Amino acid sequence: MDDLKNSAALRKIAEGWQFIGESALEDFCWNNLDTLFGFAPLERQLTIKGETCDLLALNQKQLIIIELKNVEDRYIVQQLTRYYDNLIDFTPFDDKINYDLPIRLIAIAPIFHRHNFIDRKYSKLDLEFITFSILHVKHRFYLNLKNTITDEPIKKIEINYREINFKNTGRKEIPSPPKKLIDWLGALTVEEVSNLLKIRNKILEFDRRIEEIVDKTSIIYGSKYRKDKVKPCAEFCFDIRAKKVLIFLWLKVPLRKHKTVTRMQVQTKYEYKYWMRYIKVKQGKLSCKKMETIHLKGYPSYFSSKNLDNGFLRKEIVIDPMEDLVQEALTIWQERV
C-alpha cells in the first residue's frame, strides 16, 4: 500500500467514523480515483463563474464531475447542475475532453436527504448518488462505497489510519491528549506519534502555567493572562494534504538588533526527531566535506543555500535535534511571562 496515497485523518463520532473534514475526503478520493472508479484525475477545485467544483475526472475522454460531502447536504443536486452548466458554456480542457459524450455527474456523501432524491427525480440530468461509509474492522479502516439505487457495493479500499487509545497511559501529571490531537495522530506512523508526544510532554512538563488550549483548527500551548489573552510558546496544526502535524514555535527572529519574538513554522525531519534549517553561503566558500565537521547553532535562517557543483554545498545543510529547539522556545516563553 502506498502509505501517503492511502492515508487520511479520521475522527470518531457517535455513529462511527468520518473524515476529519471535507478536504480530507476530497484528498483521499482524488488520490485514489483510479482504484475507486477507474477514472483518470483531471482537475480539482476548478472555479468557473465564481463556483468551485470538487473533482473533474476522465474516462476515455468522457468528463466526470464529482461533488463530495462529508455530511448530508440538501443542495448537492443544484450544485452539480450549476457545475454542469458552467462546463458546457466554457468547455475547458477541450483538448482532453470529448464534449459530444454525455457528462457524468456523481454525488458522493455518507447519506442523502430525501430532498436530494426528489431533485434528482425531476432533473433533466442523469445524476448518480453514491454513499460512503468508513468501516472499522479488526483495527483496520476501510472506505466503503455503495450504489444508492441497488445498494450494491462499488468498492472497498483500506485507509491508512490507526485508532489511538490513551486510556490509563502516561504520567499522571500529563493529561491525555485532547480528541483533536488523537484524531491527527491516527494518520501518523508509530515513530512519528512517539516523537510528537515526547515534544508535547516536554512542553507541558516545563511549567505548570503552560496549558493545552484546543482551538478550532489548532492546539496552542501557552499561559493565559487577563481574561482572554494567551502567551504562547508552541502550536500544533494539521496539514490535511500532507497528512502531517505541523509544529510552530515562538522564537526570536535571527539577525535583528532587537530580538523580536514571533511564530515560526519548524521544518521537521525524520519523524519529528530533528529539524532542518538553511544558511547563506557564498559560492565556493564551503564544501560539503568541511560542512560535516561544523555544527551550527541558532534559529532557522531565512536564507537558502545554492545547489553547487564540484562537491560544494547541497540544499539541506543543518539538521539539529527538535528537543533543543523546543527547549529554546520554552526558555524564551519563560523570559516573557
CSV table of C-alpha atoms in Angstrom, one decimal:
chain,number,residue,atom,x,y,z
A,1,MET,CA,0.0,0.0,0.0
A,2,ASP,CA,1.2,3.5,-0.8
A,3,ASP,CA,1.1,4.9,2.7
A,4,LEU,CA,0.8,8.6,1.7
A,5,LYS,CA,-1.7,8.0,-1.1
A,6,ASN,CA,-4.0,5.9,1.2
A,7,SER,CA,-3.5,7.8,4.4
A,8,ALA,CA,-6.2,10.1,5.8
A,9,ALA,CA,-7.1,11.7,9.1
A,10,LEU,CA,-10.3,10.4,10.7
A,11,ARG,CA,-12.3,11.2,13.8
A,12,LYS,CA,-14.7,9.2,15.9
A,13,ILE,CA,-18.3,10.3,16.1
A,14,ALA,CA,-21.4,8.8,17.7
A,15,GLU,CA,-22.3,6.9,14.5
A,16,GLY,CA,-18.8,5.5,13.9
A,17,TRP,CA,-16.0,7.2,12.0
A,18,GLN,CA,-15.8,10.1,9.5
A,19,PHE,CA,-13.1,12.0,7.7
A,20,ILE,CA,-11.7,14.9,9.7
A,21,GLY,CA,-13.0,17.3,7.2
A,22,GLU,CA,-14.4,17.6,3.6
A,23,SER,CA,-10.9,18.4,2.2
A,24,ALA,CA,-9.6,15.2,3.8
A,25,LEU,CA,-12.3,13.2,1.9
A,26,GLU,CA,-11.5,15.1,-1.3
A,27,ASP,CA,-7.8,14.4,-0.9
A,28,PHE,CA,-8.4,10.7,-0.4
A,29,CYS,CA,-10.8,10.3,-3.4
A,30,TRP,CA,-8.5,12.4,-5.6
A,31,ASN,CA,-5.5,10.2,-4.8
A,32,ASN,CA,-7.5,7.0,-5.4
A,33,LEU,CA,-9.7,7.9,-8.4
A,34,ASP,CA,-8.3,5.1,-10.4
A,35,THR,CA,-8.6,2.5,-7.7
A,36,LEU,CA,-12.1,3.5,-6.7
A,37,PHE,CA,-13.7,4.1,-10.1
A,38,GLY,CA,-11.1,3.5,-12.8
A,39,PHE,CA,-11.0,7.3,-13.6
A,40,ALA,CA,-8.1,9.4,-14.5
A,41,PRO,CA,-7.7,12.6,-12.4
A,42,LEU,CA,-8.1,15.8,-14.5
A,43,GLU,CA,-8.5,18.8,-12.2
A,44,ARG,CA,-9.6,19.6,-8.6
A,45,GLN,CA,-11.2,22.8,-7.2
A,46,LEU,CA,-11.8,24.2,-10.6
A,47,THR,CA,-13.5,27.6,-10.4
A,48,ILE,CA,-15.8,28.9,-13.1
A,49,LYS,CA,-18.2,31.9,-12.7
A,50,GLY,CA,-17.2,32.0,-9.0
A,51,GLU,CA,-18.3,28.4,-8.4
A,52,THR,CA,-15.8,25.7,-7.5
A,53,CYS,CA,-16.2,22.1,-8.4
A,54,ASP,CA,-14.5,19.5,-6.2
A,55,LEU,CA,-13.2,17.0,-8.7
A,56,LEU,CA,-13.0,16.6,-12.5
A,57,ALA,CA,-12.0,13.2,-13.9
A,58,LEU,CA,-11.8,11.4,-17.2
A,59,ASN,CA,-12.8,8.0,-18.5
A,60,GLN,CA,-11.5,7.8,-22.1
A,61,LYS,CA,-12.2,11.4,-22.9
A,62,GLN,CA,-15.6,11.3,-21.1
A,63,LEU,CA,-15.9,14.0,-18.5
A,64,ILE,CA,-17.0,13.1,-14.9
A,65,ILE,CA,-17.9,15.8,-12.4
A,66,ILE,CA,-17.7,14.7,-8.8
A,67,GLU,CA,-19.1,16.6,-5.8
A,68,LEU,CA,-18.2,15.3,-2.3
A,69,LYS,CA,-19.9,15.9,1.0
A,70,ASN,CA,-18.7,14.7,4.4
A,71,VAL,CA,-22.2,15.2,5.8
A,72,GLU,CA,-25.7,15.3,4.5
A,73,ASP,CA,-26.4,18.2,2.1
A,74,ARG,CA,-29.7,19.2,0.7
A,75,TYR,CA,-28.4,21.2,-2.2
A,76,ILE,CA,-25.9,18.8,-3.8
A,77,VAL,CA,-28.1,18.4,-7.0
A,78,GLN,CA,-28.3,22.1,-7.5
A,79,GLN,CA,-24.5,22.4,-7.2
A,80,LEU,CA,-23.9,19.7,-9.7
A,81,THR,CA,-26.4,21.3,-12.1
A,82,ARG,CA,-24.6,24.6,-12.0
A,83,TYR,CA,-21.2,23.0,-12.5
A,84,TYR,CA,-22.6,21.1,-15.5
A,85,ASP,CA,-23.9,24.4,-17.0
A,86,ASN,CA,-20.6,26.2,-16.4
A,87,LEU,CA,-18.5,23.5,-18.0
A,88,ILE,CA,-20.8,23.3,-21.0
A,89,ASP,CA,-20.6,27.0,-21.5
A,90,PHE,CA,-16.8,27.3,-21.2
A,91,THR,CA,-15.7,23.9,-22.4
A,92,PRO,CA,-12.3,23.9,-20.6
A,93,PHE,CA,-9.7,21.1,-21.4
A,94,ASP,CA,-11.3,20.6,-24.8
A,95,ASP,CA,-8.1,19.0,-26.0
A,96,LYS,CA,-8.6,16.3,-23.4
A,97,ILE,CA,-12.4,16.1,-23.2
A,98,ASN,CA,-14.9,15.0,-25.9
A,99,TYR,CA,-17.9,17.2,-25.1
A,100,ASP,CA,-20.0,15.2,-27.6
A,101,LEU,CA,-20.0,12.4,-25.0
A,102,PRO,CA,-22.5,12.7,-22.1
A,103,ILE,CA,-21.1,14.2,-18.9
A,104,ARG,CA,-21.4,12.0,-15.8
A,105,LEU,CA,-22.5,13.7,-12.6
A,106,ILE,CA,-21.6,11.9,-9.4
A,107,ALA,CA,-22.5,12.9,-5.9
A,108,ILE,CA,-20.7,11.2,-3.0
A,109,ALA,CA,-21.9,11.6,0.6
A,110,PRO,CA,-22.4,9.4,3.7
A,111,ILE,CA,-26.2,10.0,3.5
A,112,PHE,CA,-28.6,11.7,1.1
A,113,HIS,CA,-31.6,13.8,2.2
A,114,ARG,CA,-35.0,12.9,0.8
A,115,HIS,CA,-35.0,16.3,-1.0
A,116,ASN,CA,-31.9,15.1,-2.9
A,117,PHE,CA,-33.9,12.2,-4.4
A,118,ILE,CA,-36.8,14.5,-5.3
A,119,ASP,CA,-34.5,16.9,-7.0
A,120,ARG,CA,-32.8,14.1,-8.9
A,121,LYS,CA,-36.2,12.6,-9.9
A,122,TYR,CA,-37.3,15.7,-11.7
A,123,SER,CA,-33.9,16.8,-13.0
A,124,LYS,CA,-33.3,16.5,-16.8
A,125,LEU,CA,-29.7,15.4,-16.0
A,126,ASP,CA,-28.6,11.9,-15.2
A,127,LEU,CA,-27.2,12.1,-11.6
A,128,GLU,CA,-25.5,9.3,-9.8
A,129,PHE,CA,-25.7,9.1,-6.0
A,130,ILE,CA,-23.0,7.1,-4.1
A,131,THR,CA,-22.9,6.7,-0.4
A,132,PHE,CA,-19.7,6.1,1.5
A,133,SER,CA,-19.0,4.8,5.0
A,134,ILE,CA,-15.9,4.1,7.0
A,135,LEU,CA,-15.7,0.6,8.3
A,136,HIS,CA,-13.5,-0.3,11.3
A,137,VAL,CA,-12.7,-4.0,11.2
A,138,LYS,CA,-10.0,-5.6,13.4
A,139,HIS,CA,-8.0,-2.4,13.9
A,140,ARG,CA,-8.2,-1.6,10.2
A,141,PHE,CA,-10.2,1.1,8.4
A,142,TYR,CA,-11.8,0.9,5.0
A,143,LEU,CA,-13.7,3.3,2.7
A,144,ASN,CA,-16.8,1.5,1.5
A,145,LEU,CA,-18.8,2.9,-1.5
A,146,LYS,CA,-22.3,1.8,-2.3
A,147,ASN,CA,-24.8,2.4,-5.1
A,148,THR,CA,-27.9,4.1,-3.7
A,149,ILE,CA,-30.2,2.5,-6.2
A,150,THR,CA,-29.1,-1.1,-5.9
A,151,ASP,CA,-27.4,-0.9,-2.5
A,152,GLU,CA,-24.7,-3.0,-4.1
A,153,PRO,CA,-21.1,-2.3,-3.0
A,154,ILE,CA,-19.0,-0.5,-5.6
A,155,LYS,CA,-15.5,-0.6,-4.0
A,156,LYS,CA,-13.8,-1.0,-0.6
A,157,ILE,CA,-10.3,0.2,-0.1
A,158,GLU,CA,-8.1,0.4,3.0
A,159,ILE,CA,-7.4,3.7,4.7
A,160,ASN,CA,-4.0,4.0,6.4
A,161,TYR,CA,-5.1,5.2,9.8
A,162,ARG,CA,-4.7,3.8,13.3
A,163,GLU,CA,-7.0,4.4,16.3
A,164,ILE,CA,-5.0,5.9,19.2
A,165,ASN,CA,-6.1,4.9,22.7
A,166,PHE,CA,-4.5,6.8,25.6
A,167,LYS,CA,-6.7,5.5,28.4
A,168,ASN,CA,-4.7,4.7,31.6
A,169,THR,CA,-1.4,5.5,29.9
A,170,GLY,CA,1.2,8.2,30.5
A,171,ARG,CA,2.3,10.1,33.6
A,172,LYS,CA,-0.4,11.3,36.0
A,173,GLU,CA,0.7,14.9,35.8
A,174,ILE,CA,0.4,14.9,32.0
A,175,PRO,CA,-3.2,14.8,30.8
A,176,SER,CA,-4.2,12.5,28.0
A,177,PRO,CA,-4.1,14.2,24.6
A,178,PRO,CA,-7.3,16.1,23.5
A,179,LYS,CA,-9.5,14.4,21.0
A,180,LYS,CA,-8.4,16.7,18.2
A,181,LEU,CA,-4.8,15.6,18.6
A,182,ILE,CA,-5.7,12.0,18.9
A,183,ASP,CA,-7.6,12.3,15.6
A,184,TRP,CA,-4.5,13.8,14.0
A,185,LEU,CA,-2.1,11.2,15.4
A,186,GLY,CA,-4.0,8.3,13.8
A,187,ALA,CA,-2.7,9.4,10.4
A,188,LEU,CA,1.0,9.3,11.5
A,189,THR,CA,3.5,6.5,11.8
A,190,VAL,CA,4.2,4.8,15.2
A,191,GLU,CA,7.6,6.6,15.3
A,192,GLU,CA,6.0,10.0,14.5
A,193,VAL,CA,3.4,9.6,17.2
A,194,SER,CA,6.1,8.7,19.7
A,195,ASN,CA,8.3,11.6,19.0
A,196,LEU,CA,5.5,14.1,18.7
A,197,LEU,CA,4.1,13.1,22.1
A,198,LYS,CA,7.6,13.5,23.6
A,199,ILE,CA,7.6,17.1,22.3
A,200,ARG,CA,4.1,17.6,23.8
A,201,ASN,CA,5.2,16.1,27.2
A,202,LYS,CA,8.3,18.3,27.3
A,203,ILE,CA,6.2,21.4,26.8
A,204,LEU,CA,3.6,20.5,29.4
A,205,GLU,CA,6.2,19.3,31.9
A,206,PHE,CA,8.2,22.5,31.7
A,207,ASP,CA,5.9,24.8,33.7
A,208,ARG,CA,2.5,24.3,35.4
A,209,ARG,CA,1.3,27.5,33.9
A,210,ILE,CA,1.5,26.1,30.4
A,211,GLU,CA,-1.9,24.9,29.2
A,212,GLU,CA,-3.1,22.9,26.2
A,213,ILE,CA,-5.7,25.1,24.5
A,214,VAL,CA,-7.7,23.5,21.8
A,215,ASP,CA,-8.8,25.9,19.1
A,216,LYS,CA,-10.9,25.4,16.1
A,217,THR,CA,-8.1,24.4,13.8
A,218,SER,CA,-5.1,24.1,16.1
A,219,ILE,CA,-3.8,23.3,19.6
A,220,ILE,CA,-1.9,26.1,21.3
A,221,TYR,CA,0.5,25.6,24.2
A,222,GLY,CA,1.0,28.7,26.5
A,223,SER,CA,-0.1,30.5,29.6
A,224,LYS,CA,-3.3,32.5,29.9
A,225,TYR,CA,-3.4,36.0,31.3
A,226,ARG,CA,-6.1,38.7,31.7
A,227,LYS,CA,-9.4,37.4,30.5
A,228,ASP,CA,-8.8,36.0,27.1
A,229,LYS,CA,-5.1,36.5,26.3
A,230,VAL,CA,-2.5,33.8,25.8
A,231,LYS,CA,1.3,33.9,25.9
A,232,PRO,CA,2.1,31.1,23.5
A,233,CYS,CA,5.3,29.1,23.2
A,234,ALA,CA,4.1,26.4,20.7
A,235,GLU,CA,1.3,25.4,18.4
A,236,PHE,CA,0.2,22.2,16.6
A,237,CYS,CA,-1.8,22.3,13.4
A,238,PHE,CA,-2.8,19.5,10.9
A,239,ASP,CA,-1.9,19.7,7.2
A,240,ILE,CA,-4.7,17.7,5.5
A,241,ARG,CA,-2.8,17.5,2.2
A,242,ALA,CA,0.5,16.3,3.7
A,243,LYS,CA,-1.3,14.2,6.4
A,244,LYS,CA,1.2,15.6,9.0
A,245,VAL,CA,1.1,17.6,12.2
A,246,LEU,CA,2.8,21.0,11.7
A,247,ILE,CA,4.8,22.4,14.6
A,248,PHE,CA,5.1,26.2,15.2
A,249,LEU,CA,7.3,27.7,17.9
A,250,TRP,CA,7.6,31.2,19.2
A,251,LEU,CA,11.3,32.1,18.6
A,252,LYS,CA,13.5,35.2,18.3
A,253,VAL,CA,14.0,36.5,14.8
A,254,PRO,CA,17.6,36.0,13.8
A,255,LEU,CA,19.9,38.7,12.6
A,256,ARG,CA,18.0,41.5,14.1
A,257,LYS,CA,19.3,44.1,16.5
A,258,HIS,CA,16.2,43.9,18.7
A,259,LYS,CA,15.3,40.3,19.3
A,260,THR,CA,11.7,40.2,18.2
A,261,VAL,CA,9.8,37.0,19.2
A,262,THR,CA,7.5,35.7,16.5
A,263,ARG,CA,5.6,32.5,15.5
A,264,MET,CA,7.8,30.3,13.2
A,265,GLN,CA,6.9,27.0,11.4
A,266,VAL,CA,9.6,24.4,12.1
A,267,GLN,CA,10.7,22.2,9.2
A,268,THR,CA,10.8,18.9,10.9
A,269,LYS,CA,12.7,15.9,9.6
A,270,TYR,CA,12.9,12.2,10.4
A,271,GLU,CA,9.6,11.6,12.2
A,272,TYR,CA,9.8,14.9,14.3
A,273,LYS,CA,13.1,14.0,15.8
A,274,TYR,CA,15.1,16.6,14.0
A,275,TRP,CA,14.6,20.0,12.3
A,276,MET,CA,16.2,21.5,9.2
A,277,ARG,CA,17.4,25.0,8.6
A,278,TYR,CA,19.2,26.8,5.8
A,279,ILE,CA,22.2,29.1,5.9
A,280,LYS,CA,23.6,31.7,3.4
A,281,VAL,CA,26.9,30.7,1.9
A,282,LYS,CA,28.8,32.4,-0.9
A,283,GLN,CA,29.6,30.2,-3.9
A,284,GLY,CA,32.7,28.1,-3.5
A,285,LYS,CA,33.3,29.1,0.1
A,286,LEU,CA,32.2,26.0,1.9
A,287,SER,CA,32.4,22.4,0.7
A,288,CYS,CA,30.2,19.5,1.8
A,289,LYS,CA,33.2,17.8,3.4
A,290,LYS,CA,34.0,20.8,5.5
A,291,MET,CA,30.4,21.2,6.4
A,292,GLU,CA,30.4,17.8,8.0
A,293,THR,CA,32.8,19.0,10.7
A,294,ILE,CA,30.8,22.1,11.6
A,295,HIS,CA,27.8,22.1,13.9
A,296,LEU,CA,26.0,25.4,13.7
A,297,LYS,CA,23.6,26.5,16.5
A,298,GLY,CA,20.8,29.1,16.2
A,299,TYR,CA,17.4,29.7,14.8
A,300,PRO,CA,16.0,28.8,11.3
A,301,SER,CA,17.6,31.1,8.7
A,302,TYR,CA,15.7,32.9,6.0
A,303,PHE,CA,18.5,32.3,3.5
A,304,SER,CA,18.6,29.4,1.1
A,305,SER,CA,21.9,27.8,0.0
A,306,LYS,CA,22.9,27.3,-3.6
A,307,ASN,CA,23.0,23.9,-5.2
A,308,LEU,CA,26.6,23.9,-6.3
A,309,ASP,CA,28.8,21.5,-8.3
A,310,ASN,CA,32.2,20.1,-7.6
A,311,GLY,CA,31.4,18.9,-4.1
A,312,PHE,CA,30.1,22.2,-2.7
A,313,LEU,CA,27.0,22.8,-0.6
A,314,ARG,CA,23.9,20.8,-1.1
A,315,LYS,CA,20.4,22.2,-0.3
A,316,GLU,CA,19.9,20.5,3.1
A,317,ILE,CA,22.5,22.0,5.4
A,318,VAL,CA,22.0,21.7,9.1
A,319,ILE,CA,20.0,19.1,11.0
A,320,ASP,CA,19.5,19.7,14.7
A,321,PRO,CA,17.5,17.8,17.4
A,322,MET,CA,14.0,19.1,17.9
A,323,GLU,CA,14.4,18.7,21.6
A,324,ASP,CA,17.0,21.5,21.7
A,325,LEU,CA,14.8,23.9,19.6
A,326,VAL,CA,11.7,23.2,21.8
A,327,GLN,CA,13.8,23.9,24.9
A,328,GLU,CA,14.9,27.2,23.4
A,329,ALA,CA,11.2,28.1,22.7
A,330,LEU,CA,10.3,27.3,26.3
A,331,THR,CA,13.2,29.4,27.7
A,332,ILE,CA,12.0,32.3,25.5
A,333,TRP,CA,8.5,31.8,26.8
A,334,GLN,CA,9.7,31.8,30.4
A,335,GLU,CA,11.5,35.1,29.8
A,336,ARG,CA,8.3,36.7,28.5
A,337,VAL,CA,5.8,35.7,31.2
